[in-house]
Coordinates of C-alpha atoms in Angstrom, one line a residue:
Chain A
X293 CA -0.9 -15.7 -5.3
X294 CA -3.2 -13.1 -7.1
X295 CA -6.4 -14.4 -8.6
X296 CA -5.0 -14.5 -12.4
X297 CA -1.9 -16.9 -11.2
X298 CA -4.6 -19.4 -9.7
X299 CA -6.9 -19.3 -12.8
X300 CA -3.6 -20.0 -14.7
X301 CA -2.4 -22.7 -12.7
X302 CA -5.7 -24.4 -13.1
X303 CA -6.1 -23.9 -16.4
X304 CA -2.7 -25.4 -17.2
X305 CA -3.4 -28.4 -15.2
X306 CA -6.5 -29.1 -16.5
X307 CA -5.2 -28.4 -20.4
X308 CA -2.4 -30.9 -19.6
X309 CA -4.5 -33.5 -18.0
X310 CA -7.1 -33.5 -21.0
X311 CA -4.4 -33.5 -23.4
X312 CA -3.1 -36.9 -21.4
X313 CA -6.4 -38.2 -21.7
X314 CA -6.2 -38.2 -25.4
X315 CA -3.4 -40.2 -25.6
X316 CA -4.1 -42.3 -22.6
X317 CA -8.0 -43.0 -23.5
X318 CA -8.4 -46.6 -25.2
X319 CA -11.7 -45.5 -27.1
X320 CA -10.9 -43.4 -30.2
X321 CA -14.1 -41.8 -29.9
X322 CA -13.6 -40.9 -26.8
X323 CA -9.9 -39.4 -27.8
X324 CA -11.5 -37.2 -29.8
X325 CA -13.9 -35.5 -27.6
X326 CA -11.1 -35.2 -25.0
X327 CA -8.7 -33.5 -27.8
X328 CA -12.1 -31.0 -28.5
X329 CA -11.8 -30.5 -24.5
X330 CA -8.2 -29.6 -24.8
X331 CA -8.9 -27.2 -27.7
X332 CA -11.2 -25.4 -25.6
X333 CA -8.9 -25.3 -22.8
X334 CA -5.9 -23.7 -25.1
X335 CA -8.3 -21.1 -26.2
X336 CA -9.1 -20.2 -22.7
X337 CA -5.2 -20.0 -22.0
X338 CA -5.2 -17.4 -24.8
X339 CA -8.0 -15.5 -23.4
X340 CA -5.9 -15.2 -20.3
X341 CA -2.9 -14.1 -22.2
X342 CA -4.9 -11.1 -24.1
X343 CA -5.3 -13.1 -27.6
X344 CA -8.9 -13.1 -27.7
X345 CA -9.0 -13.2 -31.8
X346 CA -6.2 -16.2 -31.8
X347 CA -9.1 -17.8 -29.0
X348 CA -12.2 -17.5 -31.3
X349 CA -10.3 -18.4 -34.2
X350 CA -8.9 -21.2 -32.3
X351 CA -12.3 -22.7 -31.4
X352 CA -13.4 -22.1 -35.2
X353 CA -11.0 -23.7 -36.8
X354 CA -9.9 -26.6 -34.7
X355 CA -12.9 -27.5 -32.6
X356 CA -15.3 -26.7 -35.2
X357 CA -13.7 -27.8 -38.6
X358 CA -10.7 -29.9 -37.9
X359 CA -12.5 -32.0 -35.0
X360 CA -15.9 -32.7 -37.4
X361 CA -13.2 -34.2 -40.2
X362 CA -11.8 -36.2 -37.4
X363 CA -14.7 -38.1 -35.9
X364 CA -16.1 -38.4 -39.7
X365 CA -12.8 -40.5 -40.4
X366 CA -13.1 -42.3 -37.2
X367 CA -16.7 -43.3 -38.1
X368 CA -15.9 -44.4 -41.8
X369 CA -12.8 -46.1 -40.5
X370 CA -14.9 -48.3 -38.2
X371 CA -11.9 -49.0 -35.6
X372 CA -11.9 -51.8 -33.2
X373 CA -9.5 -53.7 -31.1
X374 CA -9.0 -56.6 -33.4
X375 CA -7.6 -54.5 -36.6
X376 CA -5.6 -52.1 -34.7
X377 CA -1.7 -52.8 -35.9
X378 CA 0.3 -54.7 -32.7
X379 CA 3.5 -52.8 -31.8
X380 CA 6.6 -55.4 -30.9
X381 CA 7.5 -55.3 -27.3
X382 CA 11.1 -53.6 -28.8
X383 CA 9.4 -51.0 -30.7
X384 CA 7.1 -50.3 -27.2
X385 CA 10.5 -50.0 -25.3
X386 CA 12.4 -47.6 -27.6
X387 CA 8.9 -45.6 -27.7
X388 CA 9.1 -44.9 -24.1
X389 CA 12.8 -44.5 -23.7
X390 CA 12.8 -41.6 -26.7
X391 CA 9.8 -40.0 -25.0
X392 CA 11.2 -40.6 -21.8
X393 CA 14.5 -39.1 -22.6
X394 CA 12.7 -36.1 -24.3
X395 CA 10.5 -35.6 -20.8
X396 CA 13.6 -35.6 -19.0
X397 CA 15.3 -33.0 -21.6
X398 CA 12.5 -30.5 -21.5
X399 CA 12.0 -30.8 -17.6
X400 CA 15.8 -30.0 -17.2
X401 CA 15.6 -27.2 -19.5
X402 CA 12.6 -25.7 -18.3
X403 CA 14.3 -26.2 -14.4
X404 CA 16.9 -23.8 -15.3
X405 CA 15.3 -21.5 -17.7
X406 CA 15.8 -18.0 -17.7
X407 CA 13.3 -16.0 -18.8
X408 CA 12.6 -12.6 -20.5
X409 CA 11.3 -10.1 -18.3
X410 CA 7.2 -9.6 -19.1
X411 CA 6.9 -6.7 -21.3
X412 CA 3.7 -4.5 -20.3
X413 CA 1.8 -3.8 -23.7
X414 CA 1.2 -0.7 -24.3
X415 CA -2.6 -1.4 -25.8
X416 CA -3.9 -3.1 -22.7
X417 CA -6.6 -5.7 -22.8
X418 CA -7.3 -4.8 -26.6
X419 CA -4.2 -5.8 -27.7
X420 CA -5.1 -9.1 -29.1
X421 CA -8.4 -8.1 -30.8
X422 CA -9.1 -8.0 -34.5
X423 CA -8.5 -4.3 -35.4
X424 CA -4.9 -4.2 -33.9
X425 CA -3.9 -7.9 -35.6
X426 CA -5.4 -6.5 -38.8
X427 CA -3.5 -3.6 -38.5
X428 CA -0.2 -5.5 -38.3
X429 CA -1.1 -8.1 -40.6
X430 CA -1.6 -5.4 -43.3
X431 CA 1.2 -3.2 -42.5
X432 CA 3.9 -4.6 -40.8
X433 CA 3.6 -8.3 -42.0
X434 CA 2.2 -7.8 -45.0
X435 CA 4.6 -9.8 -47.2
X436 CA 4.3 -13.0 -45.1
X437 CA 0.6 -12.3 -45.2
X438 CA 0.8 -12.3 -48.7
X439 CA 3.2 -15.3 -48.8
X440 CA 0.9 -17.5 -46.9
X441 CA -1.6 -16.9 -49.6
X442 CA 0.5 -18.8 -51.9
X443 CA 0.8 -21.5 -49.6
X444 CA -2.8 -21.8 -49.8
X445 CA -3.0 -21.8 -53.9
X446 CA -0.2 -24.8 -53.7
X447 CA -1.9 -26.5 -51.1
X448 CA -5.5 -26.0 -53.0
X449 CA -4.1 -27.1 -56.1
X450 CA -2.5 -30.1 -54.5
X451 CA -5.7 -31.1 -53.3
X452 CA -7.8 -30.8 -56.3
X453 CA -4.9 -33.0 -58.1
X454 CA -5.3 -35.6 -55.6
X455 CA -9.0 -36.0 -55.3
X456 CA -9.8 -35.8 -58.9
X457 CA -11.1 -38.8 -60.2
X458 CA -8.8 -40.1 -63.0
X459 CA -10.5 -41.8 -66.1
X460 CA -8.5 -44.9 -65.7
X461 CA -9.3 -45.7 -62.1
X462 CA -13.5 -45.4 -63.2
X463 CA -13.5 -48.0 -65.6
Chain B
X76 CA 11.4 -9.4 -54.6
X77 CA 10.4 -8.8 -58.2
X78 CA 11.9 -12.4 -58.9
X79 CA 9.3 -14.1 -56.5
X80 CA 6.4 -12.3 -57.7
X81 CA 7.3 -13.0 -61.6
X82 CA 7.7 -16.8 -60.4
X83 CA 4.1 -16.7 -58.5
X84 CA 2.8 -15.2 -61.9
X85 CA 4.3 -17.9 -63.8
X86 CA 3.1 -20.5 -61.7
X87 CA -0.4 -19.0 -62.1
X88 CA -0.2 -19.0 -65.4
X89 CA 1.0 -22.1 -65.9
X90 CA -2.2 -23.7 -64.3
X91 CA -4.6 -21.4 -66.4
X92 CA -2.8 -22.0 -69.6
X93 CA -3.2 -26.1 -68.6
X94 CA -7.2 -25.4 -69.8
X95 CA -6.2 -25.3 -73.2
X96 CA -4.7 -28.6 -73.2
X97 CA -1.4 -27.6 -75.0
X98 CA 1.2 -29.1 -73.6
X99 CA 4.2 -27.5 -75.7
X100 CA 2.3 -24.3 -75.1
X101 CA 2.3 -24.8 -71.3
X102 CA 5.8 -26.2 -71.3
X103 CA 7.1 -23.1 -72.8
X104 CA 5.3 -20.6 -71.0
X105 CA 6.6 -22.0 -67.9
X106 CA 10.0 -22.0 -68.9
X107 CA 9.8 -18.5 -70.2
X108 CA 8.7 -17.5 -66.9
X109 CA 11.5 -19.5 -65.5
X110 CA 13.8 -17.6 -67.4
X111 CA 12.1 -14.3 -66.5
X112 CA 13.0 -15.1 -63.0
X113 CA 16.4 -15.7 -63.4
X114 CA 16.7 -12.5 -65.3
X115 CA 14.9 -10.7 -62.5
X116 CA 17.3 -12.2 -60.2
X117 CA 20.8 -11.3 -62.2
X118 CA 19.0 -7.4 -62.2
X119 CA 18.9 -7.9 -58.5
X120 CA 22.7 -9.0 -58.2
X121 CA 23.7 -5.8 -60.4
X122 CA 21.5 -3.6 -58.9
X123 CA 20.3 -4.4 -55.3
X124 CA 17.1 -3.1 -54.4
X125 CA 14.4 -3.2 -51.7
X126 CA 11.0 -3.5 -52.9
X127 CA 9.4 -3.4 -49.5
X128 CA 11.7 -1.6 -47.3
X129 CA 9.3 -1.6 -44.4
X130 CA 9.7 -5.0 -43.5
X131 CA 12.8 -7.1 -43.3
X132 CA 11.6 -10.7 -43.6
X133 CA 13.1 -11.2 -47.3
X134 CA 16.5 -10.3 -48.2
X135 CA 17.6 -11.1 -51.9
X136 CA 21.3 -11.0 -51.3
X137 CA 24.3 -12.6 -52.8
X138 CA 24.0 -15.7 -51.0
X139 CA 20.3 -15.9 -52.0
X140 CA 20.8 -15.1 -55.6
X141 CA 23.1 -17.9 -56.1
X142 CA 21.2 -20.5 -54.5
X143 CA 18.0 -19.2 -56.2
X144 CA 19.8 -19.4 -59.8
X145 CA 20.6 -23.0 -59.1
X146 CA 17.2 -24.0 -58.0
X147 CA 15.5 -22.6 -61.3
X148 CA 18.4 -24.4 -63.6
X149 CA 17.7 -27.3 -61.6
X150 CA 13.8 -26.8 -62.0
X151 CA 14.0 -26.1 -66.0
X152 CA 16.1 -29.1 -66.1
X153 CA 13.6 -31.4 -64.6
X154 CA 10.6 -29.9 -65.8
X155 CA 12.3 -30.6 -69.5
X156 CA 13.2 -34.2 -68.8
X157 CA 10.1 -35.1 -67.1
X158 CA 7.7 -33.8 -69.5
X159 CA 7.1 -37.1 -71.3
X160 CA 5.7 -38.3 -68.4
X161 CA 3.6 -35.0 -67.4
X162 CA 2.4 -35.2 -71.2
X163 CA 0.9 -38.4 -70.7
X164 CA -2.0 -37.2 -68.4
X165 CA -3.2 -34.6 -70.5
X166 CA -5.7 -33.2 -67.9
X167 CA -2.6 -32.7 -65.0
X168 CA 0.3 -31.6 -67.5
X169 CA -0.2 -28.0 -66.3
X170 CA -0.5 -29.1 -62.6
X171 CA 2.3 -30.8 -62.4
X172 CA 4.4 -28.1 -64.2
X173 CA 2.8 -25.3 -62.0
X174 CA 3.3 -27.2 -58.4
X175 CA 6.9 -27.9 -59.4
X176 CA 6.9 -24.0 -59.8
X177 CA 5.5 -23.4 -56.4
X178 CA 7.7 -25.5 -54.7
X179 CA 10.4 -23.7 -56.2
X180 CA 9.0 -20.6 -55.0
X181 CA 9.2 -22.2 -51.7
X182 CA 12.8 -23.0 -52.1
X183 CA 13.7 -19.3 -53.1
X184 CA 11.7 -17.9 -50.1
X185 CA 13.9 -20.5 -47.8
X186 CA 17.0 -19.3 -49.0
X187 CA 16.5 -15.8 -48.9
X188 CA 14.4 -15.4 -45.3
X189 CA 15.5 -13.0 -42.9
X190 CA 13.2 -13.9 -39.9
X191 CA 11.2 -17.2 -39.0
X192 CA 8.1 -16.1 -40.6
X193 CA 9.2 -16.2 -44.2
X194 CA 11.7 -19.4 -43.2
X195 CA 8.4 -21.5 -42.2
X196 CA 6.4 -20.0 -44.8
X197 CA 9.0 -21.2 -47.3
X198 CA 9.4 -24.5 -45.9
X199 CA 5.9 -25.2 -46.3
X200 CA 5.7 -24.0 -49.8
X201 CA 8.3 -26.0 -50.5
X202 CA 7.0 -29.0 -48.8
X203 CA 3.6 -29.5 -49.7
X204 CA 3.6 -29.5 -53.5
X205 CA 6.1 -32.2 -53.3
X206 CA 3.5 -34.1 -51.0
X207 CA 1.5 -34.1 -53.6
X208 CA 3.5 -34.7 -56.4
X209 CA 5.0 -37.8 -55.0
X210 CA 1.8 -39.1 -55.1
X211 CA 1.1 -38.0 -58.6
X212 CA 0.6 -41.7 -59.9
X213 CA -2.5 -42.3 -58.6
X214 CA -2.8 -45.9 -60.1
X215 CA 0.5 -47.0 -58.5
X216 CA 0.1 -48.0 -54.7
X217 CA 3.9 -47.3 -54.1
X218 CA 3.5 -43.7 -55.4
X219 CA 0.8 -43.2 -52.9
X220 CA 2.3 -45.1 -50.1
X221 CA 5.6 -42.7 -50.5
X222 CA 3.5 -39.7 -50.5
X223 CA 1.6 -40.6 -47.3
X224 CA 4.7 -41.3 -45.7
X225 CA 6.7 -38.2 -46.7
X226 CA 3.5 -36.2 -46.2
X227 CA 2.7 -37.8 -42.3
X228 CA 6.6 -37.8 -41.4
X229 CA 7.1 -34.3 -42.9
X230 CA 4.3 -32.7 -40.8
X231 CA 5.8 -34.5 -37.7
X232 CA 9.0 -33.0 -38.7
X233 CA 7.3 -29.3 -39.4
X234 CA 5.4 -29.8 -35.7
X235 CA 9.0 -30.0 -34.1
X236 CA 10.5 -27.2 -36.1
X237 CA 7.5 -24.9 -34.6
X238 CA 8.1 -26.5 -31.4
X239 CA 11.4 -25.3 -32.0
X240 CA 10.9 -22.0 -32.8
X241 CA 8.4 -21.3 -30.2
X242 CA 11.2 -22.1 -27.4
X243 CA 13.7 -19.9 -29.3
X244 CA 11.4 -17.1 -29.1
X245 CA 10.9 -17.8 -25.3
X246 CA 14.4 -17.6 -25.0
X247 CA 15.4 -14.8 -27.3
X248 CA 12.0 -12.8 -27.6
X249 CA 12.8 -12.3 -31.6
X250 CA 11.9 -13.9 -34.8
X251 CA 14.6 -11.9 -36.4
X252 CA 18.0 -14.3 -37.3
X253 CA 20.4 -11.3 -36.9
X254 CA 18.5 -9.6 -33.8
X255 CA 18.7 -13.4 -32.3
X256 CA 22.5 -13.4 -33.3
X257 CA 23.1 -9.8 -31.4
X258 CA 21.1 -11.6 -28.6
X259 CA 23.1 -14.1 -27.7
X260 CA 26.1 -12.3 -28.3
X261 CA 25.2 -9.7 -25.6
X262 CA 23.7 -12.2 -23.4
X263 CA 25.6 -12.7 -20.2
X264 CA 24.2 -16.3 -19.9
X265 CA 22.4 -18.1 -22.6
X266 CA 19.0 -19.7 -21.3
X267 CA 18.2 -23.4 -21.4
X268 CA 15.3 -22.8 -23.5
X269 CA 17.5 -21.9 -26.5
X270 CA 19.4 -25.2 -26.4
X271 CA 16.3 -27.1 -26.1
X272 CA 14.9 -24.5 -29.2
X273 CA 18.1 -25.2 -31.2
X274 CA 18.0 -29.2 -30.9
X275 CA 14.5 -28.9 -32.2
X276 CA 15.1 -27.0 -35.2
X277 CA 18.0 -29.0 -35.9
X278 CA 16.4 -32.5 -36.1
X279 CA 13.7 -30.8 -38.2
X280 CA 16.5 -29.7 -40.5
X281 CA 18.0 -33.2 -40.6
X282 CA 14.8 -34.7 -41.5
X283 CA 14.2 -32.2 -44.5
X284 CA 17.8 -32.7 -45.5
X285 CA 17.5 -36.7 -45.3
X286 CA 20.5 -37.2 -42.8
X287 CA 20.8 -40.1 -40.6
X288 CA 19.3 -41.0 -38.1
X289 CA 16.1 -39.0 -39.8
X290 CA 16.6 -41.0 -43.3
X291 CA 14.3 -43.6 -43.1
X292 CA 11.5 -41.9 -45.3
X293 CA 14.0 -41.3 -48.3
X294 CA 14.6 -44.5 -49.9
X295 CA 10.7 -45.2 -49.8
X296 CA 9.9 -41.9 -50.8
X297 CA 12.7 -41.9 -53.6
X298 CA 11.6 -45.3 -54.6
X299 CA 7.8 -44.5 -54.8
X300 CA 7.7 -41.0 -56.0
X301 CA 7.4 -40.5 -60.0
X302 CA 11.0 -40.1 -61.6
X303 CA 11.2 -36.4 -62.0
X304 CA 9.9 -35.8 -58.8
X305 CA 12.4 -37.9 -57.3
X306 CA 14.8 -36.0 -59.2
X307 CA 13.4 -32.6 -57.9
X308 CA 13.3 -33.8 -54.5
X309 CA 17.1 -34.5 -54.8
X310 CA 18.0 -31.4 -56.4
X311 CA 15.8 -28.7 -55.6
X312 CA 14.4 -29.4 -52.3
X313 CA 17.7 -30.5 -50.9
X314 CA 19.2 -27.4 -52.1
X315 CA 16.5 -25.1 -50.5
X316 CA 16.9 -27.0 -47.2
X317 CA 20.5 -26.7 -47.1
X318 CA 20.5 -23.0 -47.8
X319 CA 18.1 -22.4 -44.9
X320 CA 20.2 -24.7 -42.7
X321 CA 23.5 -23.1 -43.2
X322 CA 21.8 -19.3 -43.1
X323 CA 20.0 -20.3 -39.7
X324 CA 23.3 -21.8 -38.4
X325 CA 25.9 -19.5 -39.1
X326 CA 24.0 -16.6 -38.4
X327 CA 21.4 -16.8 -35.7
X328 CA 23.3 -19.9 -34.1
X329 CA 26.9 -18.6 -34.8
X330 CA 27.4 -18.3 -31.2
X331 CA 26.1 -21.6 -30.1
X332 CA 28.7 -23.1 -32.5
X333 CA 30.7 -25.1 -29.8
X334 CA 27.1 -26.7 -28.7
X335 CA 25.9 -27.8 -32.1
X336 CA 29.2 -28.7 -33.5
X337 CA 29.8 -31.8 -31.8
X338 CA 26.3 -33.3 -32.6
X339 CA 26.9 -32.4 -36.1
X340 CA 30.2 -33.7 -36.7
X341 CA 29.1 -37.2 -35.4
X342 CA 25.9 -36.9 -37.3
X343 CA 27.9 -36.5 -40.4
X344 CA 30.0 -39.5 -39.9
X345 CA 26.9 -41.3 -39.1
X346 CA 25.3 -40.3 -42.5
X347 CA 28.1 -41.0 -44.4
X348 CA 28.5 -44.7 -43.4
X349 CA 24.7 -45.2 -43.5
X350 CA 24.4 -43.7 -46.7
X351 CA 27.3 -45.7 -48.3
X352 CA 27.0 -49.2 -46.8
X353 CA 23.4 -49.3 -47.4
X354 CA 23.8 -48.0 -50.8
X355 CA 26.1 -51.3 -51.6
X356 CA 23.2 -53.6 -51.2
X357 CA 20.6 -51.9 -53.6
X358 CA 19.4 -53.6 -56.6
X359 CA 16.8 -50.9 -57.7
X360 CA 18.2 -47.8 -59.3
X361 CA 16.2 -45.4 -57.3
X362 CA 17.1 -46.9 -54.1
X363 CA 20.5 -46.6 -54.9
X364 CA 20.4 -42.9 -55.6
X365 CA 18.2 -42.5 -52.2
X366 CA 20.9 -44.0 -50.7
X367 CA 23.7 -42.1 -52.5
X368 CA 22.2 -38.8 -51.9
X369 CA 22.0 -39.7 -48.1
X370 CA 26.0 -40.2 -48.3
X371 CA 26.5 -37.0 -49.9
X372 CA 24.3 -35.3 -47.6
X373 CA 27.0 -36.3 -44.8
X374 CA 29.5 -35.0 -47.1
X375 CA 27.8 -31.6 -47.1
X376 CA 27.3 -31.4 -43.7
X377 CA 31.0 -31.0 -43.4
X378 CA 31.1 -27.8 -44.4
X379 CA 28.8 -26.9 -41.5
X380 CA 30.9 -28.6 -39.4
X381 CA 34.0 -26.7 -40.2
X382 CA 32.8 -23.4 -40.8
X383 CA 35.1 -20.9 -42.9
X384 CA 34.4 -17.7 -44.7
X385 CA 33.9 -20.4 -48.0
X386 CA 31.7 -22.8 -46.1
X387 CA 28.4 -21.3 -48.0
X388 CA 30.2 -21.1 -51.5
X389 CA 31.3 -24.8 -51.0
X390 CA 28.1 -25.9 -50.0
X391 CA 26.8 -24.2 -53.2
X392 CA 29.2 -25.8 -55.5
X393 CA 29.1 -29.3 -54.2
X394 CA 24.9 -29.3 -54.4
X395 CA 25.1 -27.6 -57.8
X396 CA 27.5 -30.5 -58.9
X397 CA 25.8 -33.1 -57.0
X398 CA 22.2 -31.7 -58.6
X399 CA 23.4 -31.9 -62.3
X400 CA 24.7 -35.6 -61.8
X401 CA 21.7 -36.7 -59.9
X402 CA 19.4 -35.1 -62.8
X403 CA 21.3 -36.7 -65.5
X404 CA 20.9 -40.5 -63.6
X405 CA 17.5 -39.7 -63.3
X406 CA 16.8 -38.7 -66.7
X407 CA 18.9 -41.7 -67.9
X408 CA 16.6 -43.9 -65.4
X409 CA 13.3 -42.4 -67.1
X410 CA 15.0 -43.4 -70.9
X411 CA 15.8 -46.8 -69.5
X412 CA 12.0 -47.2 -68.0
X413 CA 12.1 -50.4 -66.4
X414 CA 9.1 -51.2 -64.4
X415 CA 10.3 -52.6 -61.8
X416 CA 14.0 -50.2 -61.8
X417 CA 16.5 -52.6 -61.6
X418 CA 19.7 -51.8 -62.0
X419 CA 20.3 -54.9 -64.0
X420 CA 18.1 -53.2 -66.7
X421 CA 20.6 -50.7 -67.2
X422 CA 22.5 -53.8 -69.1
X423 CA 23.8 -52.9 -72.8
X424 CA 22.8 -49.1 -72.3
X425 CA 26.4 -48.3 -73.1
X426 CA 26.0 -50.2 -76.5
X427 CA 22.3 -49.6 -77.5
X428 CA 22.7 -45.7 -77.2
X429 CA 26.2 -44.7 -76.7
X430 CA 25.3 -41.4 -76.0
X431 CA 22.9 -42.0 -73.1
X432 CA 25.6 -44.3 -71.5
X433 CA 28.2 -42.1 -71.8
X434 CA 26.3 -39.3 -69.7
X435 CA 25.3 -42.3 -67.5
X436 CA 28.8 -43.4 -66.9
X437 CA 30.1 -39.6 -66.6
X438 CA 27.3 -39.0 -64.0
X439 CA 28.3 -41.7 -61.8
X440 CA 31.9 -41.0 -61.9
X441 CA 30.9 -37.3 -61.1
X442 CA 29.0 -38.7 -57.7
X443 CA 32.1 -41.0 -57.0
X444 CA 34.1 -37.8 -57.2
X445 CA 36.2 -38.6 -60.2
X446 CA 38.7 -36.1 -61.6
X447 CA 38.5 -33.7 -63.7
X448 CA 34.4 -33.9 -63.3
X449 CA 32.4 -31.5 -61.3
X450 CA 31.8 -33.5 -58.6
X451 CA 35.5 -34.0 -58.0
X452 CA 36.1 -30.4 -57.3
X453 CA 32.8 -30.2 -55.0
X454 CA 34.5 -32.8 -52.6
X455 CA 37.9 -31.2 -53.2
X456 CA 37.0 -27.9 -52.0
X457 CA 34.9 -29.1 -49.0
X458 CA 37.9 -31.5 -48.0
X459 CA 40.5 -29.1 -48.6
X460 CA 38.7 -26.3 -46.7
X461 CA 38.5 -28.6 -43.6
X462 CA 41.2 -30.7 -43.2
X463 CA 43.3 -28.3 -41.5
X464 CA 40.7 -27.9 -38.9
X465 CA 39.2 -31.7 -38.5
X466 CA 41.6 -34.0 -40.2
X467 CA 40.1 -37.0 -38.1
X468 CA 36.9 -36.1 -39.8
X469 CA 38.4 -36.0 -43.6
X470 CA 40.0 -39.4 -43.2
X471 CA 36.5 -41.0 -42.5
X472 CA 35.0 -38.9 -45.4
X473 CA 37.4 -40.1 -47.8
X474 CA 37.3 -43.5 -46.6
X475 CA 33.5 -43.4 -47.2
X476 CA 34.0 -41.9 -50.9
X477 CA 36.4 -45.1 -51.4
X478 CA 33.3 -47.3 -50.2
X479 CA 31.2 -45.2 -52.8
X480 CA 33.6 -45.5 -55.7
X481 CA 32.7 -49.5 -55.5
X482 CA 28.8 -49.2 -55.7
X483 CA 28.9 -46.4 -58.3
X484 CA 31.7 -48.3 -60.7
X485 CA 29.3 -51.3 -60.4
X486 CA 27.0 -49.6 -62.1
X487 CA 29.2 -48.2 -64.4
X488 CA 29.8 -51.9 -65.3
X489 CA 26.5 -52.8 -65.5
X490 CA 25.9 -50.2 -68.2
X491 CA 29.3 -50.9 -69.9
X492 CA 28.3 -54.7 -70.3
X493 CA 27.0 -56.7 -73.6
X494 CA 23.4 -57.1 -73.1
X495 CA 23.4 -60.5 -72.6
X496 CA 21.4 -63.2 -74.5
X497 CA 20.9 -65.5 -72.0
X498 CA 19.3 -63.5 -69.0
X499 CA 15.6 -63.3 -68.9
X500 CA 15.4 -59.3 -68.8
X501 CA 14.0 -58.3 -71.9
X502 CA 15.9 -55.3 -73.4
X503 CA 13.9 -52.0 -73.6
X504 CA 14.2 -49.7 -76.2
X505 CA 15.7 -46.8 -74.7
X506 CA 13.6 -44.4 -76.4
X507 CA 14.6 -40.7 -75.9
X508 CA 12.9 -37.4 -76.8
X509 CA 14.7 -34.1 -77.9
X510 CA 14.0 -32.6 -74.6
X511 CA 15.3 -35.3 -72.5
X512 CA 18.6 -35.1 -74.8
X513 CA 19.2 -31.6 -74.3
X514 CA 18.9 -32.2 -70.6
X515 CA 21.6 -34.8 -71.0
X516 CA 24.0 -32.6 -73.2
X517 CA 23.6 -29.9 -70.6
X518 CA 24.3 -32.0 -67.5
X519 CA 27.2 -33.5 -69.2
X520 CA 28.7 -30.4 -70.1
X521 CA 28.1 -28.9 -66.9
X522 CA 29.8 -32.0 -65.3
X523 CA 32.5 -32.2 -67.7
X524 CA 33.8 -28.4 -67.7
X525 CA 31.9 -27.2 -64.5
X526 CA 35.3 -27.2 -62.7
X527 CA 35.8 -24.1 -64.9
X528 CA 33.3 -22.2 -62.3
X529 CA 36.2 -22.2 -59.7
X530 CA 38.4 -20.0 -61.9
X531 CA 35.9 -17.4 -61.5
X532 CA 35.0 -17.6 -57.7

């Protein structure tokens, strides 16, 4: 086993473990902290795959912006055990059955999976850098790139529409 | 391509014209833009041209043009019929119309995509404005609830979809739908990753079109959302989602037909029964429409189960006829304007306002599939196409149509009844606006004479 494979295995195990801890830990703030850890570990996986720019963006957007929002919301909500909605036992049973079936399907699929041969990239280590990504985005993929701006405008208009205070509500 | 640009500019102009606070100006500009988009699409039909030849992500072929034109017609009708409601919030009239146009943009991208990037972007552009619009009545808790419910379940479905696309990419190594088809044709053995990816994508689609067992959001969301938005969801969003559905499954997954056909057969039957049996017990009109839309999704799925050369056209025609009937009913619902949206409130509509009552009756009969209305021809095309291959499925579908006729006719009877003196429900005035009358007129003409379209194709 080469050193890269060992690192990849260790990183993968750590990522899965911390992702599990997000769901398993009882305290919401602790969950969020584990989530941040998960994001950092995912970024490390990206670096391992030669996607350096994606790794940085992942940290900036997810660990930076979105997690701060999460923490804010948690602190504003004042969560405690008493006001947490209780799920009935049937619900719990159904949820675990569904999730268990999903896990079985996924594991079975991964067991027999036929993987595509790995393509050596031409540009070597610099493949995932901003320069190459920008080249692609502004030439080959310019249409999806521009179309995503339509999505952002629509989302922005929607956000303003929803968050603007109405006169009727004030009085 | 030109059509998409015109549409985007229309949405922007609509938003900015909103500052003038002249609703009629906003309305006329936006409708003008939509008509321009339709004209560009028709030009594209006669003179196909590639705007951006280096990237094959979008292809405005005949299929895309037909679906897009119908989506544009529906959007114009909904903007007309909802204008009275939009106008009541003068600050936001333009935002409402602009968001609907943005959503239409997504629908057009969704029927013209050629690879997964554009497909995903189209889906998001289609959905996000609708999440917002469902919660447009901010002082109404039901509306906010429906918006949040739609957003959370919809975002979850999007996550599932992306996960599925990732698995599919792992199996095939490409995002383009024709290359995926090619890959499956040439592969000696198909990787199990592809099957899992297909299942994930399938469930995301079933959520978007509101098929059982992924339908639980739709009655609540249809009920809580403002009426024009409900109409938009039933007509345009469904059209876009179904267009993408049939495109993806008949092109990219055509080789895996034997794998997804049995699943879809079962789901189609389940959807029809869930929709029709639940609709019987409804007392609220918009919930009735929601369950009837679930039932109609079941009928539409038959076109996918039994794939023939005509499937896409049959589906198009069916959604076309369904959209007209639903928009007419939503408009009637806005005219009745009962606060609690009871079906009982329709009592006496036929006598108080004969034209509106007539349109409502025609629309209900069209949904039930009574000849010679357009809805009948839609059902007839689907059933006639499928009966030789899968007679059992058609038998089930006919049985379901029978159940459907029961609750549609019950509503028709309510409309035709005399306004009772003894009931406590106070009679509303059934106020109509000229624009709503235009919408009703167009819808009733389409439903009565839409069968003539069959002569053309």
